[in-house]
CSV table of C-alpha atoms and ligand atoms in Angstrom, one decimal:
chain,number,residue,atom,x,y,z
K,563,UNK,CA,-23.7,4.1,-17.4
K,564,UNK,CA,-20.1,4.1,-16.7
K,565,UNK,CA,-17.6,5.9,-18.9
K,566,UNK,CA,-15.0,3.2,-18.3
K,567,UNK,CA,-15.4,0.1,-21.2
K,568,UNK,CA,-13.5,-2.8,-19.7
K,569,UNK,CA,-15.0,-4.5,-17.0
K,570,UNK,CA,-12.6,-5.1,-14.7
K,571,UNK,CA,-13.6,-7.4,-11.9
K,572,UNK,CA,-15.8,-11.2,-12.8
K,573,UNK,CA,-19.2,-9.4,-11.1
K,574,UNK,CA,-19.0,-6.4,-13.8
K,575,UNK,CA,-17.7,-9.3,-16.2
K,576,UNK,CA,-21.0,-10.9,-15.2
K,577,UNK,CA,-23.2,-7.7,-15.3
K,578,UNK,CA,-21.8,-7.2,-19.0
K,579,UNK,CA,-22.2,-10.7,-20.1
K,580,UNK,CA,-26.0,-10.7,-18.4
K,581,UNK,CA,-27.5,-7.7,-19.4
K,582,UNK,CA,-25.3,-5.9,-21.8
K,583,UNK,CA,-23.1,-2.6,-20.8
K,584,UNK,CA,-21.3,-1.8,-17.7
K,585,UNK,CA,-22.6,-1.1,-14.2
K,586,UNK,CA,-22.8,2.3,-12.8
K,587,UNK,CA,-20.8,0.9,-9.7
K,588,UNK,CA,-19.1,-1.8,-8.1
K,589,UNK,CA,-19.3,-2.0,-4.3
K,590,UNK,CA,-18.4,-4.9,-1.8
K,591,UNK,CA,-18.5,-6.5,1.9
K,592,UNK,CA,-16.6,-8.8,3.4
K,593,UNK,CA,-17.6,-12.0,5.1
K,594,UNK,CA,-16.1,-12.7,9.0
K,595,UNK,CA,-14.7,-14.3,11.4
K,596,UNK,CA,-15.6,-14.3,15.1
K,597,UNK,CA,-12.4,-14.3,17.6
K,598,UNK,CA,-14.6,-14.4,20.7
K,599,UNK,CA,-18.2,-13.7,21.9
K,600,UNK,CA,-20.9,-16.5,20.6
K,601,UNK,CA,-24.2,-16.4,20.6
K,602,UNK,CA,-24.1,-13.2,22.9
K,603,UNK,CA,-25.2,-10.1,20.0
K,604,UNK,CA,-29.0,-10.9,20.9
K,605,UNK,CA,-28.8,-10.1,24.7
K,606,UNK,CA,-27.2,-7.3,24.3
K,607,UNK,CA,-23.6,-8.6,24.7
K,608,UNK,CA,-20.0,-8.4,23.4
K,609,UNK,CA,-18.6,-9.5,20.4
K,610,UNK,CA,-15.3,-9.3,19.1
K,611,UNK,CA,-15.4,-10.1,14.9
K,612,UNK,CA,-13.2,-9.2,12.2
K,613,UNK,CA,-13.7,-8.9,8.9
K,614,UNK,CA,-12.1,-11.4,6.6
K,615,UNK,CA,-9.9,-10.7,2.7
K,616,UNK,CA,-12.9,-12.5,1.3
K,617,UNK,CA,-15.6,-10.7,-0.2
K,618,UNK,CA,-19.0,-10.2,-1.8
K,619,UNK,CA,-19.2,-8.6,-4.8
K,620,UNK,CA,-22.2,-6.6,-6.7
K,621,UNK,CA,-21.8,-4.6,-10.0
K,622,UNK,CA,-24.8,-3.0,-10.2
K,623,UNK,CA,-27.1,-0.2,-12.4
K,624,UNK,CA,-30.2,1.5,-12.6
K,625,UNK,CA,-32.7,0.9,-15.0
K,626,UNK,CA,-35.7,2.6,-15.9
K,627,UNK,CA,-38.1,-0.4,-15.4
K,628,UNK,CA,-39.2,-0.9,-12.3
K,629,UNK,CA,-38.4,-3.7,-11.2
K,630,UNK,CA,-35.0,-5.5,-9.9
K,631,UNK,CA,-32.8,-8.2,-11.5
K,632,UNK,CA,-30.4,-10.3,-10.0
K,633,UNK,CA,-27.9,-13.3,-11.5
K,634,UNK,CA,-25.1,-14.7,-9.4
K,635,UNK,CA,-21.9,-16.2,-10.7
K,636,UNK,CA,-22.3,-18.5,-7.5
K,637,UNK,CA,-25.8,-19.4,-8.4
K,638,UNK,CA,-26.4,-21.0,-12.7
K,639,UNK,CA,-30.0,-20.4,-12.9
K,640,UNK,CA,-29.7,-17.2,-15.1
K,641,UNK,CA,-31.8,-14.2,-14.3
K,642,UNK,CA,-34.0,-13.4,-11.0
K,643,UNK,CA,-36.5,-10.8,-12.4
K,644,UNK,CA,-38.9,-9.4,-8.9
K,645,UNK,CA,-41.0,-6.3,-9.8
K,646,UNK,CA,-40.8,-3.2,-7.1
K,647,UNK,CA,-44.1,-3.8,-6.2
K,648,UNK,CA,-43.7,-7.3,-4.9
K,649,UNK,CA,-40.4,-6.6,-3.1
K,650,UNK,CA,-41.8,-6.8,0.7
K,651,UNK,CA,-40.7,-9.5,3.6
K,652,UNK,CA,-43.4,-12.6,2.8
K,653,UNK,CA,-43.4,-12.1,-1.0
K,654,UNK,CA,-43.6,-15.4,-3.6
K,655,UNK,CA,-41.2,-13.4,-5.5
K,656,UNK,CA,-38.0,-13.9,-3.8
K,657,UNK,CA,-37.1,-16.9,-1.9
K,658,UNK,CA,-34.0,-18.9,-1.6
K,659,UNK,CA,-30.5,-17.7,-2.0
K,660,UNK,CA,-32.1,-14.1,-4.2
K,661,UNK,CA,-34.0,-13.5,-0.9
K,662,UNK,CA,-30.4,-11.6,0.6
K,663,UNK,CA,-30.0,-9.4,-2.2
K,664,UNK,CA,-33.4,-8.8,-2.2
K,665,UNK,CA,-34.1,-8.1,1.2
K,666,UNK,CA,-31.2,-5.9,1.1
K,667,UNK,CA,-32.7,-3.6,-1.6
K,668,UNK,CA,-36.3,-3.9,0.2
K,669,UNK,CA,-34.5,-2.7,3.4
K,670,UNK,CA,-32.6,0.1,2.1
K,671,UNK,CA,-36.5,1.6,0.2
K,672,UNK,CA,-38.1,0.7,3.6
K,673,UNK,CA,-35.5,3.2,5.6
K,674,UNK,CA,-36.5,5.9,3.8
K,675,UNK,CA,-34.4,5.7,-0.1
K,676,UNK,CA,-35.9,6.5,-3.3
K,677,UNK,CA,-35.0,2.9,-4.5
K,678,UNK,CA,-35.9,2.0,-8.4
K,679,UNK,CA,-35.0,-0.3,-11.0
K,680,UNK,CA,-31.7,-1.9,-10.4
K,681,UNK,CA,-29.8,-4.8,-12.3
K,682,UNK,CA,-27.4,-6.6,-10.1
K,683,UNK,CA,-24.8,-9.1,-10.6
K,684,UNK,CA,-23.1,-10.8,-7.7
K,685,UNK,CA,-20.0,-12.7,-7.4
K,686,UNK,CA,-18.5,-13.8,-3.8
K,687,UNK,CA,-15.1,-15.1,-2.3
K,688,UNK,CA,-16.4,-16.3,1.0
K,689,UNK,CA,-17.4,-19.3,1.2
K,690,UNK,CA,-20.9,-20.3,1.2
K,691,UNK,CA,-21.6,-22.7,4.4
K,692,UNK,CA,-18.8,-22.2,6.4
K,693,UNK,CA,-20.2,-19.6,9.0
K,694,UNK,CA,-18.0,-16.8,7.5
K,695,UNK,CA,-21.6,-15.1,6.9
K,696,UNK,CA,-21.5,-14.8,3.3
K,697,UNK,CA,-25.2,-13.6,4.0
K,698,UNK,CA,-23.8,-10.2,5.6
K,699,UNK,CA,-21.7,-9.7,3.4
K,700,UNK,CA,-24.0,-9.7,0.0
K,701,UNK,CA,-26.4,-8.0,2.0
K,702,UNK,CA,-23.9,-5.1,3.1
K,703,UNK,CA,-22.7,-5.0,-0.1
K,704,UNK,CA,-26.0,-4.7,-1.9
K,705,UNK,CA,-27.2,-2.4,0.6
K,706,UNK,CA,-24.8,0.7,0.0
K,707,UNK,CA,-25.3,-0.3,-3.9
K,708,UNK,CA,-28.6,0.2,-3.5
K,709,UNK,CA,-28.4,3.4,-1.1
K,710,UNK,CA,-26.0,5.3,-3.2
K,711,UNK,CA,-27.9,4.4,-6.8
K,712,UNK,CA,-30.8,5.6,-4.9
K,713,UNK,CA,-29.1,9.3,-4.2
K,714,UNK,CA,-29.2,8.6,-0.5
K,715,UNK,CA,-27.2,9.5,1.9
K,716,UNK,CA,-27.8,7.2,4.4
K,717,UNK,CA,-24.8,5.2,4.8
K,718,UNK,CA,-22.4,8.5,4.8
K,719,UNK,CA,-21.3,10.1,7.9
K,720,UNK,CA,-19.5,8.4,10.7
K,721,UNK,CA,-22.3,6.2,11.8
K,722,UNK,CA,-23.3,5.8,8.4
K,723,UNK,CA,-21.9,1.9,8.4
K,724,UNK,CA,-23.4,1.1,12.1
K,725,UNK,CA,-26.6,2.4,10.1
K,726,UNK,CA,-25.6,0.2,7.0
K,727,UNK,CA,-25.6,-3.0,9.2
K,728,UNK,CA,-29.1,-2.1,10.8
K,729,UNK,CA,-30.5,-2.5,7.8
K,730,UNK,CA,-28.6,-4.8,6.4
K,731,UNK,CA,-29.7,-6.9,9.9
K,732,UNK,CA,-33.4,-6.1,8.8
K,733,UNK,CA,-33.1,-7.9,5.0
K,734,UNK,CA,-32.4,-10.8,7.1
K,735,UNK,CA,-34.3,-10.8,10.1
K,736,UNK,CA,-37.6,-9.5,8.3
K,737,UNK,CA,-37.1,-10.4,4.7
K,738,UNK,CA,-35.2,-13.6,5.0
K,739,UNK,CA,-37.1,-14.1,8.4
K,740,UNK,CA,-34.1,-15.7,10.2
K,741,UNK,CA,-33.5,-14.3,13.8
K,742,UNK,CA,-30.1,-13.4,13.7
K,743,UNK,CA,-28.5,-10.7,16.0
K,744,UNK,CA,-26.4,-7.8,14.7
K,745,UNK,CA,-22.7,-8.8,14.6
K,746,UNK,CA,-21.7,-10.3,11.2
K,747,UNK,CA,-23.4,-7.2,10.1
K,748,UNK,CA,-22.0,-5.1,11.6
K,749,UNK,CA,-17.9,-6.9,11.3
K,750,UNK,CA,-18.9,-6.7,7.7
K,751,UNK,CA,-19.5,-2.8,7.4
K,752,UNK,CA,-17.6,-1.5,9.8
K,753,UNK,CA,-14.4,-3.6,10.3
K,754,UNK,CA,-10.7,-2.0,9.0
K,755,UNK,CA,-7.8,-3.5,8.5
K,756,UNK,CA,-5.6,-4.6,11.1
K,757,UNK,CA,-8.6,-4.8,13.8
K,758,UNK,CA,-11.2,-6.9,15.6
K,759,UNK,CA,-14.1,-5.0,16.0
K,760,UNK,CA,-15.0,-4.7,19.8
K,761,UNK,CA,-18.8,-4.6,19.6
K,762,UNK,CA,-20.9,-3.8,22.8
K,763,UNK,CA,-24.5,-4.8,21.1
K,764,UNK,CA,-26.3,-3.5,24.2
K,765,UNK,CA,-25.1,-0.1,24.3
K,766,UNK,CA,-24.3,0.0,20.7
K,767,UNK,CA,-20.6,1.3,20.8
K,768,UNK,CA,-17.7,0.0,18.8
K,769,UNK,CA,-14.3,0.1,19.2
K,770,UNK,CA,-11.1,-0.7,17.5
K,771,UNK,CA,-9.2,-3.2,18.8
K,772,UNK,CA,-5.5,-3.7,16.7
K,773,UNK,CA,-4.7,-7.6,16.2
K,774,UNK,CA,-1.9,-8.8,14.2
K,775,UNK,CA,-1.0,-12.7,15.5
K,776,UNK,CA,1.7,-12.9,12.6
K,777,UNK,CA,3.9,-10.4,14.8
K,778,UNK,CA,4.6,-12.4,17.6
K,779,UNK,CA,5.2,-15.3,15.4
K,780,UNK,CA,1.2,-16.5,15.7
K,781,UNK,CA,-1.4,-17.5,13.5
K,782,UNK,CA,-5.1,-17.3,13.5
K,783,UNK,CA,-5.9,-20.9,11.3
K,784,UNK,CA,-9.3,-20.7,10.3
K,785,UNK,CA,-10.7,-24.7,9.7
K,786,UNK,CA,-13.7,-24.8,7.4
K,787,UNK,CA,-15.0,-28.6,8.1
K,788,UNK,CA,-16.9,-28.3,5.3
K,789,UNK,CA,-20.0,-29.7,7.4
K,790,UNK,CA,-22.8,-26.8,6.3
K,791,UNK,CA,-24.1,-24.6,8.2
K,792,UNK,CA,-27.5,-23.1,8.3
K,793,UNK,CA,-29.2,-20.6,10.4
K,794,UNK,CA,-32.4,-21.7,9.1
K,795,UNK,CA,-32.5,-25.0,10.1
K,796,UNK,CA,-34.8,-23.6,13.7
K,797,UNK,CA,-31.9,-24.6,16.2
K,798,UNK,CA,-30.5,-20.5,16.3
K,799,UNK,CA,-33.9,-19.6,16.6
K,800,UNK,CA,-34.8,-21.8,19.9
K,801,UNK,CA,-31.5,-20.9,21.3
K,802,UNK,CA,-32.6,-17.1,20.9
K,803,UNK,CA,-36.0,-18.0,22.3
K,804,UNK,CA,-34.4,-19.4,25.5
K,805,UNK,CA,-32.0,-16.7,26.0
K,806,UNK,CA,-35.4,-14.5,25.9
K,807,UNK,CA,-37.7,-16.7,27.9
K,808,UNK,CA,-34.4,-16.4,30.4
K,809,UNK,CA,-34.1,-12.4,30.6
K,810,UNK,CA,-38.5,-12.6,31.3
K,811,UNK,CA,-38.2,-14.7,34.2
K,812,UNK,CA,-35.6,-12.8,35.9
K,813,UNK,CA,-37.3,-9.4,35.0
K,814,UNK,CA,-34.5,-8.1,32.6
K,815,UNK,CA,-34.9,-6.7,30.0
K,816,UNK,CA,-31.5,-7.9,29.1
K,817,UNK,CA,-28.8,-10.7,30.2
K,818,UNK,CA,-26.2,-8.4,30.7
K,819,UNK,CA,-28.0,-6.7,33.7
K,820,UNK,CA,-27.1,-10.0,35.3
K,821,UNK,CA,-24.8,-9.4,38.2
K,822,UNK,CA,-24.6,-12.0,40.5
K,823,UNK,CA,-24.5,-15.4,37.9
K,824,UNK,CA,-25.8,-17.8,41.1
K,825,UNK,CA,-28.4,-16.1,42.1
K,826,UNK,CA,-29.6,-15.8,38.5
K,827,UNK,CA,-29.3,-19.7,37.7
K,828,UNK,CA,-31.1,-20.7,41.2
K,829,UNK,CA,-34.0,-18.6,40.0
K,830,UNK,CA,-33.9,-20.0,36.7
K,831,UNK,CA,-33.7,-23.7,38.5
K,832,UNK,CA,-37.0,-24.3,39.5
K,833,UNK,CA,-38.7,-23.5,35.9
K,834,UNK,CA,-40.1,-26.4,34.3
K,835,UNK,CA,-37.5,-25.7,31.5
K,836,UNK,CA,-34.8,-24.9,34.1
K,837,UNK,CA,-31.7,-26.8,33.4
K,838,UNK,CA,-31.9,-25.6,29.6
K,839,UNK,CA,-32.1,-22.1,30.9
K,840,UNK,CA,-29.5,-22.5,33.8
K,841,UNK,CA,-26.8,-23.6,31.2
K,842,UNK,CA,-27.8,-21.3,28.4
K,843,UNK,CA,-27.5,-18.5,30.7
K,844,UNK,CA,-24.5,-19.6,32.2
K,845,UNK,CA,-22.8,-19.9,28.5
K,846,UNK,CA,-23.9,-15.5,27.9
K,847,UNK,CA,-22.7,-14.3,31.2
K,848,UNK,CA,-19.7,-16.5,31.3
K,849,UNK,CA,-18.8,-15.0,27.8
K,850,UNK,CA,-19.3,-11.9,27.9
K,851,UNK,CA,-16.5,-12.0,30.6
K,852,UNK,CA,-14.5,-14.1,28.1
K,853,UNK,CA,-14.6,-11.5,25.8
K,854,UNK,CA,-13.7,-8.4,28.2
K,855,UNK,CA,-10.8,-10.9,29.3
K,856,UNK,CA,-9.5,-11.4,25.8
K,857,UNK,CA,-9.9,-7.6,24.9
K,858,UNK,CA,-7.8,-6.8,27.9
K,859,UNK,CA,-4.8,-9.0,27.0
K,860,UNK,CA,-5.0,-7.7,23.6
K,861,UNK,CA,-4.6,-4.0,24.3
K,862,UNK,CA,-1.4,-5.2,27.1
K,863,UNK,CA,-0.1,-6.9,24.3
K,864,UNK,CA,-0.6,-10.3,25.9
K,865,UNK,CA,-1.7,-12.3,22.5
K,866,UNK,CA,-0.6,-15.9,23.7
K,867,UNK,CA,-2.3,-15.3,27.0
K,868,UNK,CA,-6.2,-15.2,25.4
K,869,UNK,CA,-5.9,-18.9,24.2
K,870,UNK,CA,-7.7,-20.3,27.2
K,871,UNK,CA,-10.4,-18.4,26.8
K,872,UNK,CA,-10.6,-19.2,23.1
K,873,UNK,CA,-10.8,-23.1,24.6
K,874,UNK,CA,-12.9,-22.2,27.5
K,875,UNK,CA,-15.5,-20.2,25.3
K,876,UNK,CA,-15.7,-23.6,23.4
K,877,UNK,CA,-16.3,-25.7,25.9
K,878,UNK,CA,-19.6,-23.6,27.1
K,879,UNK,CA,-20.4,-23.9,23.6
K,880,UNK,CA,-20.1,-27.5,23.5
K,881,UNK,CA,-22.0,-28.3,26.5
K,882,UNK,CA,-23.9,-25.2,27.9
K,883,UNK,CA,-25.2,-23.8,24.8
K,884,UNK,CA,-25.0,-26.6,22.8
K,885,UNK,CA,-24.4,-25.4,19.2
K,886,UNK,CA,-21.1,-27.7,18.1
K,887,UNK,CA,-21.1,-30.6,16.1
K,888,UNK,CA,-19.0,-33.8,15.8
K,889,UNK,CA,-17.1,-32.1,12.9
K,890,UNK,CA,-16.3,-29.0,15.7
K,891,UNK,CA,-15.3,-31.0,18.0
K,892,UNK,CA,-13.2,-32.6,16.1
K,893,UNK,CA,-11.4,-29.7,14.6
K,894,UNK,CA,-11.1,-28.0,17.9
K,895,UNK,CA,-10.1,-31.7,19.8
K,896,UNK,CA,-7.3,-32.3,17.0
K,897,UNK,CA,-5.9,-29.1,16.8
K,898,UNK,CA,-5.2,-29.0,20.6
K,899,UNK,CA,-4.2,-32.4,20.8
K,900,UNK,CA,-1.6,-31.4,18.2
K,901,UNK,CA,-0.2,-28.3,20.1
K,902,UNK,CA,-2.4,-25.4,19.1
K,903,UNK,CA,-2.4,-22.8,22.0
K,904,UNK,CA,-6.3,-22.4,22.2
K,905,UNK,CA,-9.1,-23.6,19.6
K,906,UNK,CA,-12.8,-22.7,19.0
K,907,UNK,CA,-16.2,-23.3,17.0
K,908,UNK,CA,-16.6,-19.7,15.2
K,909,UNK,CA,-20.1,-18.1,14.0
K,910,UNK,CA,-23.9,-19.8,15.1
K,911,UNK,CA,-22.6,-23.7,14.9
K,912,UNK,CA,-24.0,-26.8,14.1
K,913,UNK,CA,-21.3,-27.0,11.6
K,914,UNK,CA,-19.1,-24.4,9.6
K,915,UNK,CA,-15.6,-23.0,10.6
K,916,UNK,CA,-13.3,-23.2,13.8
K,917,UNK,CA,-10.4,-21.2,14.5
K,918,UNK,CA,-7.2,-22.1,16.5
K,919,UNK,CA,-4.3,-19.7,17.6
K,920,UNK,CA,-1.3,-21.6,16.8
K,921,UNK,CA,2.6,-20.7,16.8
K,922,UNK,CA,3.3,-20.1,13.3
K,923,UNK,CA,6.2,-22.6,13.5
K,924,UNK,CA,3.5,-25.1,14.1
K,925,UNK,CA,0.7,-24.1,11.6
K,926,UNK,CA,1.2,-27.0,8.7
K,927,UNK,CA,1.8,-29.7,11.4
K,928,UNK,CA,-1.4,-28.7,13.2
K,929,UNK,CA,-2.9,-28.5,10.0
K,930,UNK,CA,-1.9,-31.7,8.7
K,931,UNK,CA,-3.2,-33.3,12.4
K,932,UNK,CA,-6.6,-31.8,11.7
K,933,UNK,CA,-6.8,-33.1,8.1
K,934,UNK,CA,-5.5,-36.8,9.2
K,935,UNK,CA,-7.8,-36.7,12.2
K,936,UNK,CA,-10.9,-36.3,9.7
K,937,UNK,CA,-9.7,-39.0,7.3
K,938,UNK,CA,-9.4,-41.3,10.3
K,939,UNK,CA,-13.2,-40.1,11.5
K,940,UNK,CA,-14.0,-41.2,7.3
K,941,UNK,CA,-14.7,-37.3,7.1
K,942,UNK,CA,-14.4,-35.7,4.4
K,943,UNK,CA,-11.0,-33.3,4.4
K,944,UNK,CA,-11.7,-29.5,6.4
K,945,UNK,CA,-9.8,-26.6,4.1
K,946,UNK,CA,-7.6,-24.6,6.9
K,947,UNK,CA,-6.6,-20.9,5.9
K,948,UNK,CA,-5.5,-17.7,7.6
K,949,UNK,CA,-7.1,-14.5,7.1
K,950,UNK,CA,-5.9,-10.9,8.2
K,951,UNK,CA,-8.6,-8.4,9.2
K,952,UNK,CA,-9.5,-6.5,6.4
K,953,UNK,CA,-11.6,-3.4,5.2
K,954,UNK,CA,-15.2,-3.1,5.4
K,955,UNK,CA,-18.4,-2.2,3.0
K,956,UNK,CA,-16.9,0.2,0.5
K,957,UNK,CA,-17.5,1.2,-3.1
K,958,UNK,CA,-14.8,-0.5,-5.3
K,959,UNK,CA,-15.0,1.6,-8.4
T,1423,GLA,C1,-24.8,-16.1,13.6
T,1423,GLA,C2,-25.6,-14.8,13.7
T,1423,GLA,C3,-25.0,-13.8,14.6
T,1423,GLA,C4,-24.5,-14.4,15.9
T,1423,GLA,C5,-23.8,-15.7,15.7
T,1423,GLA,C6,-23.5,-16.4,17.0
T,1423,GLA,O1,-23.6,-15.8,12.9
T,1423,GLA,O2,-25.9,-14.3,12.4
T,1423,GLA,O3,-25.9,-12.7,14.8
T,1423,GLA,O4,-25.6,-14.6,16.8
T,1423,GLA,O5,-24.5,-16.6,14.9
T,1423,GLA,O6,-22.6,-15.7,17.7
């Protein structure tokens, strides 16, 4: 129990109101957003994520029962009670939105932590829906919770929060059981202010990459169409089985041993399932360039100059990978047409946020274009914001 008697923050407001005393801890994630590289963290490809001012919250303490409890200011329902015992991937006892949190504690006990009783209370700022991965970030936050209540020293050291988004990956992939690679994981523990996080997935290294639009008189809008996105749905998961049927036939054991793109797609053309495998490939090769392009600019200070690519990785999204939506499209389509610089779907697709780099001057006229152009398509309204790349997992008090 903590010494401290005012809770200070809504998720140890919550923990007081739910179970009575305060926490022994408040720690939190952010959510992200993705700048460049889609759909390319399961071949082992490049990403380029930074982590957003909104955040995931847990207050959280350790009881003597054995069991753990979760409530949600996000999520009326009142208390989530899942004995210790039950806590594995497939169990009746968490499914639905507790299944992150959950997973998240299972994960943290199944590397190797003496996890035990826990009460949790959870409050988040980023958005539910709107591919900003509010599932990283409650599972990063809930993860180090967990870890440091447990005594473990997992998550210290300075690959402790690449290890905090392995396992972080594993409440989702095993727990939750969707199929998703490691990137908003990892943007969620391991991004810093004032960065994108330059992730090579395949060789596992990341890199700091400084990115401040507002400088040079830009900004990063962020267009939430408010049409929901899911990674549950099966779509991600056939795009990932593609991309893997892909690296088979050619032998690889990943698309980024590609080398010579034609040679790669002829092979590819005469499977039975060829000309889905010929543009899914072509979307991961081509992007992966994409994303070494747009890391170069940045680091000679050429921010205007990666706009194309932001448009061009679009477009292969659109039509070679096929993950937009009508509602991306849209966003993307109007933003240009109103003088954006360079516009993109962000996150897995199929609805949820876009992003367009925009001269600052111009941000409220684009924004207004976007807004009219979904009235006109009898859509509801998108919420446009702009977020600065901020901290990663961290304890809060
Ligand atoms: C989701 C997944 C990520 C990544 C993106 C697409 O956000 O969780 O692992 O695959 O889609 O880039």
């Amino acid at each position: 129990m903590s010494s401290r008697s005012i809770p200070a923050t809504h998720a140890e407001a919550l923990y007081h109101t739910t179970y009575g005393g305060l926490p022994d801890g408040v720690w939190s994630s952010p959510g992200r957003v993705n700048l460049i590289g889609e759909h390319t963290d399961y071949t082992g490809g490049l990403v380029l994520p930074f982590a957003i001012d909104d955040r995931a919250v847990v207050a959280a303490g350790r009881i003597d029962e054995p069991v753990v409890r979760i409530v949600s200011s996000q999520r009326p329902g009142g208390i989530i009670e899942i004995p210790i015992r039950q806590l594995r991937p497939g169990s009746a006892a968490a499914t639905g939105w507790p299944a992150y949190p959950a997973g998240a504690v299972w994960a943290v006990g199944d590397a190797g932590a003496p996890v035990s009783g826990l009460q949790l209370a959870l409050d988040s700022a980023v958005p539910v829906g709107a591919g900003l991965s509010s599932s990283a970030a409650v599972e990063c936050a809930v993860a180090l919770a967990a870890a440091e209540l447990a005594g473990s020293e997992m998550f210290d050291g300075p690959t402790g929060l690449q290890q905090l988004a392995r396992v972080a990956q594993r409440a989702e992939n095993e727990f939750v059981g969707v199929p998703c690679g490691l990137m908003d994981q990892m943007a969620s523990a391991a991004g810093q202010a004032g960065n994108l996080l330059f992730f090579d997935v395949g060789a596992g290294t990341i890199e700091q990459v400084p990115f401040d639009p507002t400088a040079v008189g830009l900004t990063l809008l962020v267009i939430d169409t408010r049409a929901h996105h899911s990674l549950a749905d099966g779509e991600y998961a056939r795009r990932r089985a593609s991309c893997e049927r892909a690296t088979a036939v050619l032998g690889l054991t990943s698309l980024r041993e590609i080398d010579d793109l034609d040679a790669a797609l002829a092979v590819l053309a005469v499977e039975q399932d060829g000309a889905v495998l010929t543009k899914r490939v072509r979307h991961v090769v081509t992007e992966n360039a994409r994303v070494e392009a747009v890391v170069a600019f940045l680091r000679d200070g050429e921010m205007s100059s990666i706009a194309a690519d932001l448009t061009a990785s679009h477009r292969s999204l659109q039509h070679d990978f096929e993950v937009s939506s009508i509602e991306l499209d849209l966003a993307v389509d109007a933003a240009l047409d109103a003088g954006a610089l360079g516009a993109r779907m962000t996150g897995g697709g199929f609805g949820g946020s876009a992003i367009a780099l925009v001269d600052t001057a111009d941000a409220a006229e684009i924004t207004r274009a976007v807004e009219h152009a979904f009235l006109d398509a009898a859509l509801d309204a998108p919420v446009s914001r702009s977020y600065s790349p901020s901290a990663g997992a961290r304890r809060d008090t």
